[in-house]
Amino acid sequence: FHFCTFMGVLAPFVTFNKKCKWAKVAVVAVAMTSSLMYMTYPGTALNYAFYAYRVRQTMFYHGTLFAWAVYNVGFGFADLKFKESWKAGALFVINLLWASFGHLLFNHHGHSWNWCFIAHDSFGVGLPDAAMFPIVLAAVSLVCALLYLIVWIVRKCQKKLNIEYPDNSNFVRE
């Protein structure tokens, strides 16, 4: 029910299935945003020692997901454009609603999974539980917008320096 878990499932579909190609930019944007956010603030992994298996495993997974997204943007398989950023926003909302559904199904007997960090304050600053859904949506939206801005700046610099994308025709499955 987490962003990165959901993107880990969708990544092979948008990579290898032509019928899912329409969603690739959104999946790449959400994968890049969510994995970067988790590597920056690893939430529940902070409860363990840095060398613990759980921390190494989660950093490897999120690092791989981030590398996959950067690879797709860097080699032109997915072009992050502001005018299409609504697709990533829609995918964020869908994932947050999916996590809310998971909370309704599985949070019982005094246990809360806090998927997507929307059920309880995961920052430890005393935020009310009801505010977490909009706070998480705003946070991921801001980081995603920042990544779109970085990609836009890099593309502008590439055009100014006359740097072109490599020929990806041998790699893309059409």
mmCIF file with all atom_site columns, C-alpha atoms in Angstrom:
data_model
loop_
_atom_site.group_PDB
_atom_site.id
_atom_site.type_symbol
_atom_site.label_atom_id
_atom_site.label_alt_id
_atom_site.label_comp_id
_atom_site.label_asym_id
_atom_site.label_entity_id
_atom_site.label_seq_id
_atom_site.pdbx_PDB_ins_code
_atom_site.Cartn_x
_atom_site.Cartn_y
_atom_site.Cartn_z
_atom_site.occupancy
_atom_site.B_iso_or_equiv
_atom_site.pdbx_formal_charge
_atom_site.auth_seq_id
_atom_site.auth_comp_id
_atom_site.auth_asym_id
_atom_site.auth_atom_id
_atom_site.pdbx_PDB_model_num
ATOM 1   C CA . PHE A 1 1   ? 0.000  0.000  0.000   1.00 0.00 ? 1   PHE A CA 1
ATOM 2   C CA . HIS A 1 2   ? 3.049  2.310  0.004   1.00 0.00 ? 2   HIS A CA 1
ATOM 3   C CA . PHE A 1 3   ? 3.989  4.453  -3.001  1.00 0.00 ? 3   PHE A CA 1
ATOM 4   C CA . CYS A 1 4   ? 7.237  2.629  -3.649  1.00 0.00 ? 4   CYS A CA 1
ATOM 5   C CA . THR A 1 5   ? 5.703  -0.825 -3.327  1.00 0.00 ? 5   THR A CA 1
ATOM 6   C CA . PHE A 1 6   ? 2.965  0.157  -5.767  1.00 0.00 ? 6   PHE A CA 1
ATOM 7   C CA . MET A 1 7   ? 5.535  1.618  -8.198  1.00 0.00 ? 7   MET A CA 1
ATOM 8   C CA . GLY A 1 8   ? 7.665  -1.528 -7.889  1.00 0.00 ? 8   GLY A CA 1
ATOM 9   C CA . VAL A 1 9   ? 4.673  -3.488 -9.177  1.00 0.00 ? 9   VAL A CA 1
ATOM 10  C CA . LEU A 1 10  ? 3.844  -1.001 -11.954 1.00 0.00 ? 10  LEU A CA 1
ATOM 11  C CA . ALA A 1 11  ? 7.440  -0.449 -13.168 1.00 0.00 ? 11  ALA A CA 1
ATOM 12  C CA . PRO A 1 12  ? 7.732  -3.749 -15.106 1.00 0.00 ? 12  PRO A CA 1
ATOM 13  C CA . PHE A 1 13  ? 4.329  -3.188 -16.714 1.00 0.00 ? 13  PHE A CA 1
ATOM 14  C CA . VAL A 1 14  ? 5.179  0.273  -18.044 1.00 0.00 ? 14  VAL A CA 1
ATOM 15  C CA . THR A 1 15  ? 8.655  -0.899 -19.072 1.00 0.00 ? 15  THR A CA 1
ATOM 16  C CA . PHE A 1 16  ? 7.800  -4.086 -20.955 1.00 0.00 ? 16  PHE A CA 1
ATOM 17  C CA . ASN A 1 17  ? 4.108  -3.847 -21.898 1.00 0.00 ? 17  ASN A CA 1
ATOM 18  C CA . LYS A 1 18  ? 3.157  -1.623 -24.836 1.00 0.00 ? 18  LYS A CA 1
ATOM 19  C CA . LYS A 1 19  ? -0.439 -1.381 -23.585 1.00 0.00 ? 19  LYS A CA 1
ATOM 20  C CA . CYS A 1 20  ? 0.764  0.317  -20.384 1.00 0.00 ? 20  CYS A CA 1
ATOM 21  C CA . LYS A 1 21  ? 3.116  2.760  -22.085 1.00 0.00 ? 21  LYS A CA 1
ATOM 22  C CA . TRP A 1 22  ? 0.617  5.620  -21.608 1.00 0.00 ? 22  TRP A CA 1
ATOM 23  C CA . ALA A 1 23  ? 1.226  5.496  -17.840 1.00 0.00 ? 23  ALA A CA 1
ATOM 24  C CA . LYS A 1 24  ? 5.035  5.386  -17.964 1.00 0.00 ? 24  LYS A CA 1
ATOM 25  C CA . VAL A 1 25  ? 5.688  9.079  -17.316 1.00 0.00 ? 25  VAL A CA 1
ATOM 26  C CA . ALA A 1 26  ? 3.394  9.094  -14.273 1.00 0.00 ? 26  ALA A CA 1
ATOM 27  C CA . VAL A 1 27  ? 4.922  5.907  -12.844 1.00 0.00 ? 27  VAL A CA 1
ATOM 28  C CA . VAL A 1 28  ? 8.457  7.220  -13.400 1.00 0.00 ? 28  VAL A CA 1
ATOM 29  C CA . ALA A 1 29  ? 7.602  10.564 -11.742 1.00 0.00 ? 29  ALA A CA 1
ATOM 30  C CA . VAL A 1 30  ? 5.948  8.921  -8.725  1.00 0.00 ? 30  VAL A CA 1
ATOM 31  C CA . ALA A 1 31  ? 8.735  6.320  -8.413  1.00 0.00 ? 31  ALA A CA 1
ATOM 32  C CA . MET A 1 32  ? 11.407 9.019  -8.508  1.00 0.00 ? 32  MET A CA 1
ATOM 33  C CA . THR A 1 33  ? 9.578  11.243 -6.044  1.00 0.00 ? 33  THR A CA 1
ATOM 34  C CA . SER A 1 34  ? 8.572  8.600  -3.512  1.00 0.00 ? 34  SER A CA 1
ATOM 35  C CA . SER A 1 35  ? 11.892 6.745  -3.487  1.00 0.00 ? 35  SER A CA 1
ATOM 36  C CA . LEU A 1 36  ? 13.847 9.996  -3.133  1.00 0.00 ? 36  LEU A CA 1
ATOM 37  C CA . MET A 1 37  ? 11.603 11.098 -0.273  1.00 0.00 ? 37  MET A CA 1
ATOM 38  C CA . TYR A 1 38  ? 12.001 7.781  1.530   1.00 0.00 ? 38  TYR A CA 1
ATOM 39  C CA . MET A 1 39  ? 15.778 7.718  1.102   1.00 0.00 ? 39  MET A CA 1
ATOM 40  C CA . THR A 1 40  ? 15.899 11.278 2.459   1.00 0.00 ? 40  THR A CA 1
ATOM 41  C CA . TYR A 1 41  ? 13.586 10.556 5.406   1.00 0.00 ? 41  TYR A CA 1
ATOM 42  C CA . PRO A 1 42  ? 13.340 6.781  5.872   1.00 0.00 ? 42  PRO A CA 1
ATOM 43  C CA . GLY A 1 43  ? 10.438 6.909  8.338   1.00 0.00 ? 43  GLY A CA 1
ATOM 44  C CA . THR A 1 44  ? 10.090 3.550  10.064  1.00 0.00 ? 44  THR A CA 1
ATOM 45  C CA . ALA A 1 45  ? 13.642 2.502  9.138   1.00 0.00 ? 45  ALA A CA 1
ATOM 46  C CA . LEU A 1 46  ? 14.859 5.102  11.640  1.00 0.00 ? 46  LEU A CA 1
ATOM 47  C CA . ASN A 1 47  ? 13.773 2.703  14.389  1.00 0.00 ? 47  ASN A CA 1
ATOM 48  C CA . TYR A 1 48  ? 16.682 0.391  13.516  1.00 0.00 ? 48  TYR A CA 1
ATOM 49  C CA . ALA A 1 49  ? 20.474 0.645  13.510  1.00 0.00 ? 49  ALA A CA 1
ATOM 50  C CA . PHE A 1 50  ? 21.962 1.846  10.233  1.00 0.00 ? 50  PHE A CA 1
ATOM 51  C CA . TYR A 1 51  ? 23.653 -1.498 9.586   1.00 0.00 ? 51  TYR A CA 1
ATOM 52  C CA . ALA A 1 52  ? 20.489 -3.549 10.267  1.00 0.00 ? 52  ALA A CA 1
ATOM 53  C CA . TYR A 1 53  ? 19.289 -5.761 7.429   1.00 0.00 ? 53  TYR A CA 1
ATOM 54  C CA . ARG A 1 54  ? 15.933 -3.964 7.248   1.00 0.00 ? 54  ARG A CA 1
ATOM 55  C CA . VAL A 1 55  ? 17.635 -0.611 6.670   1.00 0.00 ? 55  VAL A CA 1
ATOM 56  C CA . ARG A 1 56  ? 20.071 -1.975 4.064   1.00 0.00 ? 56  ARG A CA 1
ATOM 57  C CA . GLN A 1 57  ? 17.280 -3.829 2.269   1.00 0.00 ? 57  GLN A CA 1
ATOM 58  C CA . THR A 1 58  ? 14.949 -0.824 2.142   1.00 0.00 ? 58  THR A CA 1
ATOM 59  C CA . MET A 1 59  ? 17.712 1.519  0.990   1.00 0.00 ? 59  MET A CA 1
ATOM 60  C CA . PHE A 1 60  ? 18.702 -0.949 -1.742  1.00 0.00 ? 60  PHE A CA 1
ATOM 61  C CA . TYR A 1 61  ? 15.096 -1.245 -2.923  1.00 0.00 ? 61  TYR A CA 1
ATOM 62  C CA . HIS A 1 62  ? 14.424 2.487  -2.906  1.00 0.00 ? 62  HIS A CA 1
ATOM 63  C CA . GLY A 1 63  ? 17.812 3.218  -4.468  1.00 0.00 ? 63  GLY A CA 1
ATOM 64  C CA . THR A 1 64  ? 17.108 0.752  -7.271  1.00 0.00 ? 64  THR A CA 1
ATOM 65  C CA . LEU A 1 65  ? 13.658 2.245  -7.867  1.00 0.00 ? 65  LEU A CA 1
ATOM 66  C CA . PHE A 1 66  ? 15.164 5.744  -7.946  1.00 0.00 ? 66  PHE A CA 1
ATOM 67  C CA . ALA A 1 67  ? 17.907 4.600  -10.355 1.00 0.00 ? 67  ALA A CA 1
ATOM 68  C CA . TRP A 1 68  ? 15.267 3.036  -12.644 1.00 0.00 ? 68  TRP A CA 1
ATOM 69  C CA . ALA A 1 69  ? 13.361 6.331  -12.723 1.00 0.00 ? 69  ALA A CA 1
ATOM 70  C CA . VAL A 1 70  ? 16.488 8.444  -13.309 1.00 0.00 ? 70  VAL A CA 1
ATOM 71  C CA . TYR A 1 71  ? 17.577 6.044  -16.079 1.00 0.00 ? 71  TYR A CA 1
ATOM 72  C CA . ASN A 1 72  ? 14.215 6.450  -17.825 1.00 0.00 ? 72  ASN A CA 1
ATOM 73  C CA . VAL A 1 73  ? 14.337 10.236 -17.604 1.00 0.00 ? 73  VAL A CA 1
ATOM 74  C CA . GLY A 1 74  ? 18.045 10.512 -18.384 1.00 0.00 ? 74  GLY A CA 1
ATOM 75  C CA . PHE A 1 75  ? 17.885 8.386  -21.520 1.00 0.00 ? 75  PHE A CA 1
ATOM 76  C CA . GLY A 1 76  ? 14.649 9.899  -22.793 1.00 0.00 ? 76  GLY A CA 1
ATOM 77  C CA . PHE A 1 77  ? 12.335 6.936  -22.212 1.00 0.00 ? 77  PHE A CA 1
ATOM 78  C CA . ALA A 1 78  ? 10.120 9.201  -20.086 1.00 0.00 ? 78  ALA A CA 1
ATOM 79  C CA . ASP A 1 79  ? 10.063 12.964 -20.453 1.00 0.00 ? 79  ASP A CA 1
ATOM 80  C CA . LEU A 1 80  ? 8.753  14.821 -17.432 1.00 0.00 ? 80  LEU A CA 1
ATOM 81  C CA . LYS A 1 81  ? 6.807  17.821 -18.721 1.00 0.00 ? 81  LYS A CA 1
ATOM 82  C CA . PHE A 1 82  ? 4.842  20.195 -16.496 1.00 0.00 ? 82  PHE A CA 1
ATOM 83  C CA . LYS A 1 83  ? 1.783  20.050 -18.742 1.00 0.00 ? 83  LYS A CA 1
ATOM 84  C CA . GLU A 1 84  ? 1.563  16.284 -18.096 1.00 0.00 ? 84  GLU A CA 1
ATOM 85  C CA . SER A 1 85  ? 2.294  16.451 -14.364 1.00 0.00 ? 85  SER A CA 1
ATOM 86  C CA . TRP A 1 86  ? -1.409 16.000 -13.609 1.00 0.00 ? 86  TRP A CA 1
ATOM 87  C CA . LYS A 1 87  ? -0.901 12.293 -14.432 1.00 0.00 ? 87  LYS A CA 1
ATOM 88  C CA . ALA A 1 88  ? 1.580  11.928 -11.583 1.00 0.00 ? 88  ALA A CA 1
ATOM 89  C CA . GLY A 1 89  ? -0.767 13.879 -9.313  1.00 0.00 ? 89  GLY A CA 1
ATOM 90  C CA . ALA A 1 90  ? -3.617 11.550 -10.208 1.00 0.00 ? 90  ALA A CA 1
ATOM 91  C CA . LEU A 1 91  ? -1.419 8.533  -9.488  1.00 0.00 ? 91  LEU A CA 1
ATOM 92  C CA . PHE A 1 92  ? -0.454 10.026 -6.104  1.00 0.00 ? 92  PHE A CA 1
ATOM 93  C CA . VAL A 1 93  ? -4.134 10.480 -5.199  1.00 0.00 ? 93  VAL A CA 1
ATOM 94  C CA . ILE A 1 94  ? -4.997 6.957  -6.407  1.00 0.00 ? 94  ILE A CA 1
ATOM 95  C CA . ASN A 1 95  ? -2.185 5.517  -4.280  1.00 0.00 ? 95  ASN A CA 1
ATOM 96  C CA . LEU A 1 96  ? -3.256 7.535  -1.227  1.00 0.00 ? 96  LEU A CA 1
ATOM 97  C CA . LEU A 1 97  ? -6.841 6.327  -1.641  1.00 0.00 ? 97  LEU A CA 1
ATOM 98  C CA . TRP A 1 98  ? -5.519 2.762  -2.047  1.00 0.00 ? 98  TRP A CA 1
ATOM 99  C CA . ALA A 1 99  ? -3.558 3.157  1.196   1.00 0.00 ? 99  ALA A CA 1
ATOM 100 C CA . SER A 1 100 ? -6.684 4.529  2.912   1.00 0.00 ? 100 SER A CA 1
ATOM 101 C CA . PHE A 1 101 ? -8.562 1.444  1.722   1.00 0.00 ? 101 PHE A CA 1
ATOM 102 C CA . GLY A 1 102 ? -5.787 -0.720 3.160   1.00 0.00 ? 102 GLY A CA 1
ATOM 103 C CA . HIS A 1 103 ? -6.143 1.057  6.488   1.00 0.00 ? 103 HIS A CA 1
ATOM 104 C CA . LEU A 1 104 ? -9.869 0.337  6.544   1.00 0.00 ? 104 LEU A CA 1
ATOM 105 C CA . LEU A 1 105 ? -9.246 -3.349 5.838   1.00 0.00 ? 105 LEU A CA 1
ATOM 106 C CA . PHE A 1 106 ? -6.203 -4.149 7.939   1.00 0.00 ? 106 PHE A CA 1
ATOM 107 C CA . ASN A 1 107 ? -5.950 -1.673 10.836  1.00 0.00 ? 107 ASN A CA 1
ATOM 108 C CA . HIS A 1 108 ? -7.653 -3.541 13.616  1.00 0.00 ? 108 HIS A CA 1
ATOM 109 C CA . HIS A 1 109 ? -6.966 -5.010 17.037  1.00 0.00 ? 109 HIS A CA 1
ATOM 110 C CA . GLY A 1 110 ? -4.950 -1.969 18.062  1.00 0.00 ? 110 GLY A CA 1
ATOM 111 C CA . HIS A 1 111 ? -2.422 -2.228 15.213  1.00 0.00 ? 111 HIS A CA 1
ATOM 112 C CA . SER A 1 112 ? -1.964 0.454  12.572  1.00 0.00 ? 112 SER A CA 1
ATOM 113 C CA . TRP A 1 113 ? 0.242  -0.026 9.529   1.00 0.00 ? 113 TRP A CA 1
ATOM 114 C CA . ASN A 1 114 ? 0.425  3.685  8.637   1.00 0.00 ? 114 ASN A CA 1
ATOM 115 C CA . TRP A 1 115 ? 0.786  3.020  4.915   1.00 0.00 ? 115 TRP A CA 1
ATOM 116 C CA . CYS A 1 116 ? 1.924  6.094  2.977   1.00 0.00 ? 116 CYS A CA 1
ATOM 117 C CA . PHE A 1 117 ? 2.287  7.728  6.412   1.00 0.00 ? 117 PHE A CA 1
ATOM 118 C CA . ILE A 1 118 ? -1.306 9.008  6.269   1.00 0.00 ? 118 ILE A CA 1
ATOM 119 C CA . ALA A 1 119 ? -2.774 7.335  9.377   1.00 0.00 ? 119 ALA A CA 1
ATOM 120 C CA . HIS A 1 120 ? -0.479 8.788  12.037  1.00 0.00 ? 120 HIS A CA 1
ATOM 121 C CA . ASP A 1 121 ? 2.169  11.455 12.412  1.00 0.00 ? 121 ASP A CA 1
ATOM 122 C CA . SER A 1 122 ? 5.373  9.848  11.144  1.00 0.00 ? 122 SER A CA 1
ATOM 123 C CA . PHE A 1 123 ? 7.403  13.029 11.608  1.00 0.00 ? 123 PHE A CA 1
ATOM 124 C CA . GLY A 1 124 ? 7.186  12.936 15.400  1.00 0.00 ? 124 GLY A CA 1
ATOM 125 C CA . VAL A 1 125 ? 6.086  16.551 15.789  1.00 0.00 ? 125 VAL A CA 1
ATOM 126 C CA . GLY A 1 126 ? 2.537  15.969 17.064  1.00 0.00 ? 126 GLY A CA 1
ATOM 127 C CA . LEU A 1 127 ? 0.550  16.558 13.880  1.00 0.00 ? 127 LEU A CA 1
ATOM 128 C CA . PRO A 1 128 ? -3.112 15.489 14.107  1.00 0.00 ? 128 PRO A CA 1
ATOM 129 C CA . ASP A 1 129 ? -3.910 12.188 12.380  1.00 0.00 ? 129 ASP A CA 1
ATOM 130 C CA . ALA A 1 130 ? -6.682 13.763 10.288  1.00 0.00 ? 130 ALA A CA 1
ATOM 131 C CA . ALA A 1 131 ? -4.200 16.226 8.775   1.00 0.00 ? 131 ALA A CA 1
ATOM 132 C CA . MET A 1 132 ? -1.766 13.582 7.530   1.00 0.00 ? 132 MET A CA 1
ATOM 133 C CA . PHE A 1 133 ? -3.545 12.802 4.218   1.00 0.00 ? 133 PHE A CA 1
ATOM 134 C CA . PRO A 1 134 ? -3.397 16.420 2.935   1.00 0.00 ? 134 PRO A CA 1
ATOM 135 C CA . ILE A 1 135 ? 0.066  16.948 4.425   1.00 0.00 ? 135 ILE A CA 1
ATOM 136 C CA . VAL A 1 136 ? 1.470  13.873 2.660   1.00 0.00 ? 136 VAL A CA 1
ATOM 137 C CA . LEU A 1 137 ? -0.279 14.834 -0.591  1.00 0.00 ? 137 LEU A CA 1
ATOM 138 C CA . ALA A 1 138 ? 1.171  18.354 -0.375  1.00 0.00 ? 138 ALA A CA 1
ATOM 139 C CA . ALA A 1 139 ? 4.655  17.058 0.473   1.00 0.00 ? 139 ALA A CA 1
ATOM 140 C CA . VAL A 1 140 ? 4.826  14.580 -2.409  1.00 0.00 ? 140 VAL A CA 1
ATOM 141 C CA . SER A 1 141 ? 3.340  17.147 -4.776  1.00 0.00 ? 141 SER A CA 1
ATOM 142 C CA . LEU A 1 142 ? 5.990  19.711 -3.839  1.00 0.00 ? 142 LEU A CA 1
ATOM 143 C CA . VAL A 1 143 ? 8.862  17.245 -4.201  1.00 0.00 ? 143 VAL A CA 1
ATOM 144 C CA . CYS A 1 144 ? 7.447  16.019 -7.516  1.00 0.00 ? 144 CYS A CA 1
ATOM 145 C CA . ALA A 1 145 ? 7.128  19.607 -8.768  1.00 0.00 ? 145 ALA A CA 1
ATOM 146 C CA . LEU A 1 146 ? 10.732 20.218 -7.708  1.00 0.00 ? 146 LEU A CA 1
ATOM 147 C CA . LEU A 1 147 ? 11.867 17.163 -9.690  1.00 0.00 ? 147 LEU A CA 1
ATOM 148 C CA . TYR A 1 148 ? 9.913  18.356 -12.734 1.00 0.00 ? 148 TYR A CA 1
ATOM 149 C CA . LEU A 1 149 ? 11.631 21.751 -12.358 1.00 0.00 ? 149 LEU A CA 1
ATOM 150 C CA . ILE A 1 150 ? 15.078 20.128 -12.136 1.00 0.00 ? 150 ILE A CA 1
ATOM 151 C CA . VAL A 1 151 ? 14.380 18.082 -15.275 1.00 0.00 ? 151 VAL A CA 1
ATOM 152 C CA . TRP A 1 152 ? 13.144 21.219 -17.058 1.00 0.00 ? 152 TRP A CA 1
ATOM 153 C CA . ILE A 1 153 ? 16.312 23.125 -16.110 1.00 0.00 ? 153 ILE A CA 1
ATOM 154 C CA . VAL A 1 154 ? 18.522 20.245 -17.278 1.00 0.00 ? 154 VAL A CA 1
ATOM 155 C CA . ARG A 1 155 ? 16.619 20.070 -20.595 1.00 0.00 ? 155 ARG A CA 1
ATOM 156 C CA . LYS A 1 156 ? 17.054 23.835 -21.083 1.00 0.00 ? 156 LYS A CA 1
ATOM 157 C CA . CYS A 1 157 ? 20.798 23.490 -20.471 1.00 0.00 ? 157 CYS A CA 1
ATOM 158 C CA . GLN A 1 158 ? 20.949 20.569 -22.910 1.00 0.00 ? 158 GLN A CA 1
ATOM 159 C CA . LYS A 1 159 ? 19.268 22.639 -25.619 1.00 0.00 ? 159 LYS A CA 1
ATOM 160 C CA . LYS A 1 160 ? 21.539 25.591 -24.951 1.00 0.00 ? 160 LYS A CA 1
ATOM 161 C CA . LEU A 1 161 ? 24.629 23.359 -25.191 1.00 0.00 ? 161 LEU A CA 1
ATOM 162 C CA . ASN A 1 162 ? 23.215 21.402 -28.177 1.00 0.00 ? 162 ASN A CA 1
ATOM 163 C CA . ILE A 1 163 ? 23.299 18.085 -26.314 1.00 0.00 ? 163 ILE A CA 1
ATOM 164 C CA . GLU A 1 164 ? 20.893 15.536 -27.777 1.00 0.00 ? 164 GLU A CA 1
ATOM 165 C CA . TYR A 1 165 ? 19.397 12.381 -26.373 1.00 0.00 ? 165 TYR A CA 1
ATOM 166 C CA . PRO A 1 166 ? 21.163 9.173  -27.373 1.00 0.00 ? 166 PRO A CA 1
ATOM 167 C CA . ASP A 1 167 ? 19.474 7.043  -30.011 1.00 0.00 ? 167 ASP A CA 1
ATOM 168 C CA . ASN A 1 168 ? 17.262 4.736  -27.961 1.00 0.00 ? 168 ASN A CA 1
ATOM 169 C CA . SER A 1 169 ? 15.782 2.837  -30.874 1.00 0.00 ? 169 SER A CA 1
ATOM 170 C CA . ASN A 1 170 ? 17.722 -0.305 -29.998 1.00 0.00 ? 170 ASN A CA 1
ATOM 171 C CA . PHE A 1 171 ? 16.422 -0.313 -26.425 1.00 0.00 ? 171 PHE A CA 1
ATOM 172 C CA . VAL A 1 172 ? 12.789 0.762  -26.683 1.00 0.00 ? 172 VAL A CA 1
ATOM 173 C CA . ARG A 1 173 ? 10.176 -1.925 -27.218 1.00 0.00 ? 173 ARG A CA 1
ATOM 174 C CA . GLU A 1 174 ? 7.697  -0.501 -29.704 1.00 0.00 ? 174 GLU A CA 1
#
